[in-house]
């Protein structure tokens, strides 16, 4: 999901057709989601895995250092202006930097983390961790979390996300899904798509 979200942001920031409101929506989601994800790993998951396998400590410490480097890039991304009249160069630069760091980080993380989880974390323990992460997730762009999992996740992953939402949020899932689809569609649209839409509106008017 983080690969897809950061890639879309880096691509959409370079499109003049991308609506600034949708860009800001995705930017804020990427910043909040990545920070929460990394804090959950650093504060909860890494200590559990290190306790189970002290030999993993060095590799996990290296991943935590990459989290720290990514935090600095997220600060720059969060500070980049996104308004209609804003110069998008800082946003583009920051979004590309975050995308590249995230992709590289995942290339380092997955070969270490996935075997460690398989060896040292039971299904029940993983489910407990996942529920805690989802329950404590920031509300910023929560609909995009569902939208990305629908598009790039497995049905099982989406089921975990929705099952662990607070009860009050479950009734909002259909509306959140529609909102996410609209935002993501607008960010993927080209100038030709927007012109075609405007022409259709003119004809129907």
Short mmCIF file of C-alpha atoms in Angstrom, two decimals:
data_model
loop_
_atom_site.label_atom_id
_atom_site.label_comp_id
_atom_site.label_asym_id
_atom_site.label_seq_id
_atom_site.Cartn_x
_atom_site.Cartn_y
_atom_site.Cartn_z
CA UNK A 1 0.00 0.00 0.00
CA UNK A 2 2.80 2.44 0.86
CA UNK A 3 4.47 1.78 -2.49
CA UNK A 4 1.24 2.60 -4.31
CA UNK A 5 0.45 5.71 -2.25
CA UNK A 6 3.91 7.28 -2.50
CA UNK A 7 4.17 6.44 -6.21
CA UNK A 8 0.82 8.05 -6.98
CA UNK A 9 1.72 11.17 -5.01
CA UNK A 10 5.05 11.58 -6.82
CA UNK A 11 3.36 11.11 -10.20
CA UNK A 12 0.31 13.27 -9.52
CA UNK A 13 2.38 16.15 -8.14
CA UNK A 14 3.95 16.48 -11.59
CA UNK A 15 0.58 16.75 -13.38
CA UNK A 16 -0.83 20.21 -13.86
CA UNK A 17 -4.25 18.55 -14.14
CA UNK A 18 -4.09 17.11 -10.62
CA UNK A 19 -6.47 19.03 -8.31
CA UNK A 20 -4.63 20.69 -5.45
CA UNK A 21 -7.28 19.63 -2.92
CA UNK A 22 -6.85 15.95 -3.85
CA UNK A 23 -3.07 16.32 -3.83
CA UNK A 24 -3.17 17.79 -0.35
CA UNK A 25 -5.52 15.01 0.76
CA UNK A 26 -3.10 12.34 -0.46
CA UNK A 27 -0.02 14.18 0.82
CA UNK A 28 -1.46 14.46 4.32
CA UNK A 29 -2.48 10.79 4.29
CA UNK A 30 0.99 9.64 3.18
CA UNK A 31 2.71 11.67 5.91
CA UNK A 32 0.38 10.53 8.70
CA UNK A 33 0.20 6.88 7.60
CA UNK A 34 3.95 6.42 7.20
CA UNK A 35 4.74 8.05 10.53
CA UNK A 36 2.20 5.91 12.33
CA UNK A 37 3.38 2.75 10.59
CA UNK A 38 7.03 3.33 11.47
CA UNK A 39 6.29 4.31 15.06
CA UNK A 40 4.28 1.10 15.47
CA UNK A 41 7.22 -0.93 14.21
CA UNK A 42 9.88 0.91 16.21
CA UNK A 43 7.93 1.03 19.48
CA UNK A 44 6.07 -2.30 19.44
CA UNK A 45 7.05 -4.77 16.74
CA UNK A 46 10.85 -4.41 16.79
CA UNK A 47 11.11 -4.94 20.58
CA UNK A 48 8.95 -8.07 20.31
CA UNK A 49 11.08 -9.53 17.53
CA UNK A 50 14.34 -8.59 19.27
CA UNK A 51 13.17 -10.32 22.45
CA UNK A 52 12.37 -13.45 20.46
CA UNK A 53 15.60 -13.36 18.44
CA UNK A 54 18.40 -11.09 19.77
CA UNK A 55 20.40 -11.79 16.61
CA UNK A 56 17.84 -9.74 14.68
CA UNK A 57 18.62 -6.60 16.69
CA UNK A 58 21.29 -5.26 14.34
CA UNK A 59 19.13 -5.51 11.24
CA UNK A 60 16.13 -4.01 12.99
CA UNK A 61 18.26 -1.12 14.27
CA UNK A 62 19.29 -0.40 10.69
CA UNK A 63 15.65 -0.35 9.64
CA UNK A 64 14.86 2.04 12.50
CA UNK A 65 17.66 4.34 11.30
CA UNK A 66 16.03 4.34 7.87
CA UNK A 67 12.77 5.33 9.56
CA UNK A 68 14.58 8.31 11.10
CA UNK A 69 15.91 9.37 7.70
CA UNK A 70 12.44 9.05 6.22
CA UNK A 71 10.99 11.22 8.99
CA UNK A 72 13.16 14.12 7.82
CA UNK A 73 11.86 13.69 4.28
CA UNK A 74 8.29 13.52 5.58
CA UNK A 75 8.86 16.84 7.36
CA UNK A 76 9.82 18.40 4.02
CA UNK A 77 6.81 16.83 2.32
CA UNK A 78 4.44 18.07 5.02
CA UNK A 79 5.81 21.60 4.67
CA UNK A 80 5.59 21.77 0.86
CA UNK A 81 2.83 24.11 -0.38
CA UNK A 82 0.04 22.49 -2.39
CA UNK A 83 -2.40 25.34 -3.12
CA UNK A 84 -3.67 26.22 -6.59
CA UNK A 85 -1.26 29.15 -6.85
CA UNK A 86 1.68 27.36 -5.21
CA UNK A 87 4.94 26.49 -6.91
CA UNK A 88 4.82 22.70 -7.01
CA UNK A 89 8.57 22.21 -7.36
CA UNK A 90 9.11 21.73 -3.58
CA UNK A 91 6.17 19.30 -3.47
CA UNK A 92 7.46 17.32 -6.43
CA UNK A 93 10.97 17.15 -4.98
CA UNK A 94 9.73 16.06 -1.56
CA UNK A 95 7.24 13.53 -2.95
CA UNK A 96 9.86 11.92 -5.19
CA UNK A 97 12.34 11.76 -2.30
CA UNK A 98 9.78 10.07 -0.03
CA UNK A 99 8.76 7.62 -2.75
CA UNK A 100 12.35 6.62 -3.44
CA UNK A 101 13.16 6.23 0.26
CA UNK A 102 10.05 4.16 0.91
CA UNK A 103 10.69 1.83 -2.02
CA UNK A 104 14.33 1.34 -1.02
CA UNK A 105 13.37 0.85 2.62
CA UNK A 106 10.85 -1.85 1.75
CA UNK A 107 13.47 -3.63 -0.34
CA UNK A 108 15.64 -3.75 2.80
CA UNK A 109 12.82 -4.48 5.23
CA UNK A 110 10.87 -7.29 3.61
CA UNK A 111 13.72 -9.86 3.32
CA UNK A 112 14.46 -9.37 7.03
CA UNK A 113 11.00 -8.85 8.46
CA UNK A 114 8.94 -11.50 6.69
CA UNK A 115 11.11 -14.48 7.77
CA UNK A 116 11.32 -13.06 11.31
CA UNK A 117 7.54 -12.83 11.54
CA UNK A 118 7.17 -16.35 10.18
CA UNK A 119 9.65 -17.73 12.71
CA UNK A 120 8.82 -15.77 15.84
CA UNK A 121 5.29 -14.36 15.70
CA UNK A 122 2.17 -16.46 15.97
CA UNK A 123 -0.94 -15.73 13.95
CA UNK A 124 -2.69 -14.61 17.14
CA UNK A 125 0.15 -12.26 18.07
CA UNK A 126 0.19 -10.78 14.57
CA UNK A 127 -3.58 -10.31 14.64
CA UNK A 128 -3.30 -8.54 18.00
CA UNK A 129 -0.58 -6.24 16.67
CA UNK A 130 -2.55 -5.50 13.48
CA UNK A 131 -5.69 -4.65 15.44
CA UNK A 132 -3.74 -2.27 17.67
CA UNK A 133 -2.13 -0.54 14.68
CA UNK A 134 -5.45 -0.10 12.89
CA UNK A 135 -7.27 1.04 16.02
CA UNK A 136 -4.62 3.68 16.73
CA UNK A 137 -4.25 4.87 13.13
CA UNK A 138 -4.62 8.63 12.66
CA UNK A 139 -7.94 9.68 11.11
CA UNK A 140 -6.21 11.75 8.42
CA UNK A 141 -7.25 10.33 5.06
CA UNK A 142 -8.75 7.18 6.58
CA UNK A 143 -10.86 6.70 3.45
CA UNK A 144 -7.67 6.50 1.36
CA UNK A 145 -6.44 3.65 3.52
CA UNK A 146 -9.51 1.68 2.47
CA UNK A 147 -9.18 2.85 -1.13
CA UNK A 148 -5.58 1.72 -1.50
CA UNK A 149 -6.16 -1.62 0.20
CA UNK A 150 -9.08 -2.23 -2.16
CA UNK A 151 -6.90 -1.53 -5.17
CA UNK A 152 -3.57 -3.12 -4.25
CA UNK A 153 -4.26 -5.29 -1.21
CA UNK A 154 -5.73 -8.75 -0.96
CA UNK A 155 -9.34 -9.35 0.12
CA UNK A 156 -7.96 -10.76 3.37
CA UNK A 157 -5.96 -7.58 4.05
CA UNK A 158 -8.98 -5.39 3.34
CA UNK A 159 -11.08 -7.57 5.64
CA UNK A 160 -8.56 -7.08 8.45
CA UNK A 161 -8.64 -3.30 7.96
CA UNK A 162 -12.42 -3.01 7.97
CA UNK A 163 -12.94 -5.59 10.74
CA UNK A 164 -10.72 -3.65 13.10
CA UNK A 165 -12.29 -0.26 12.52
CA UNK A 166 -14.13 1.29 15.47
CA UNK A 167 -17.81 0.26 15.42
CA UNK A 168 -18.92 3.82 14.71
CA UNK A 169 -16.80 3.85 11.54
CA UNK A 170 -18.15 0.63 10.03
CA UNK A 171 -21.35 2.25 8.78
CA UNK A 172 -19.22 4.86 7.02
CA UNK A 173 -17.18 2.35 4.98
CA UNK A 174 -19.34 2.59 1.80
CA UNK A 175 -19.12 6.39 1.83
CA UNK A 176 -15.39 6.24 2.57
CA UNK A 177 -14.92 3.86 -0.36
CA UNK A 178 -16.73 6.24 -2.72
CA UNK A 179 -14.74 9.22 -1.45
CA UNK A 180 -11.47 7.36 -1.96
CA UNK A 181 -12.43 6.31 -5.48
CA UNK A 182 -13.22 9.91 -6.41
CA UNK A 183 -9.96 11.25 -4.99
CA UNK A 184 -7.77 8.57 -6.58
CA UNK A 185 -9.55 8.87 -9.92
CA UNK A 186 -8.97 12.64 -9.99
CA UNK A 187 -5.27 12.20 -9.24
CA UNK A 188 -4.81 9.61 -11.98
CA UNK A 189 -6.70 11.65 -14.55
CA UNK A 190 -4.84 13.29 -17.43
CA UNK A 191 -5.55 16.69 -18.94
CA UNK A 192 -7.34 14.90 -21.80
CA UNK A 193 -9.57 13.11 -19.29
CA UNK A 194 -10.50 16.42 -17.67
CA UNK A 195 -11.22 18.07 -21.03
CA UNK A 196 -13.44 15.14 -22.02
CA UNK A 197 -15.34 15.45 -18.74
CA UNK A 198 -15.84 19.18 -19.27
CA UNK A 199 -17.10 18.55 -22.81
CA UNK A 200 -19.59 15.97 -21.50
CA UNK A 201 -20.83 18.46 -18.91
CA UNK A 202 -21.23 21.13 -21.60
CA UNK A 203 -23.22 18.79 -23.83
CA UNK A 204 -25.53 17.63 -21.02
CA UNK A 205 -26.02 21.22 -19.85
#
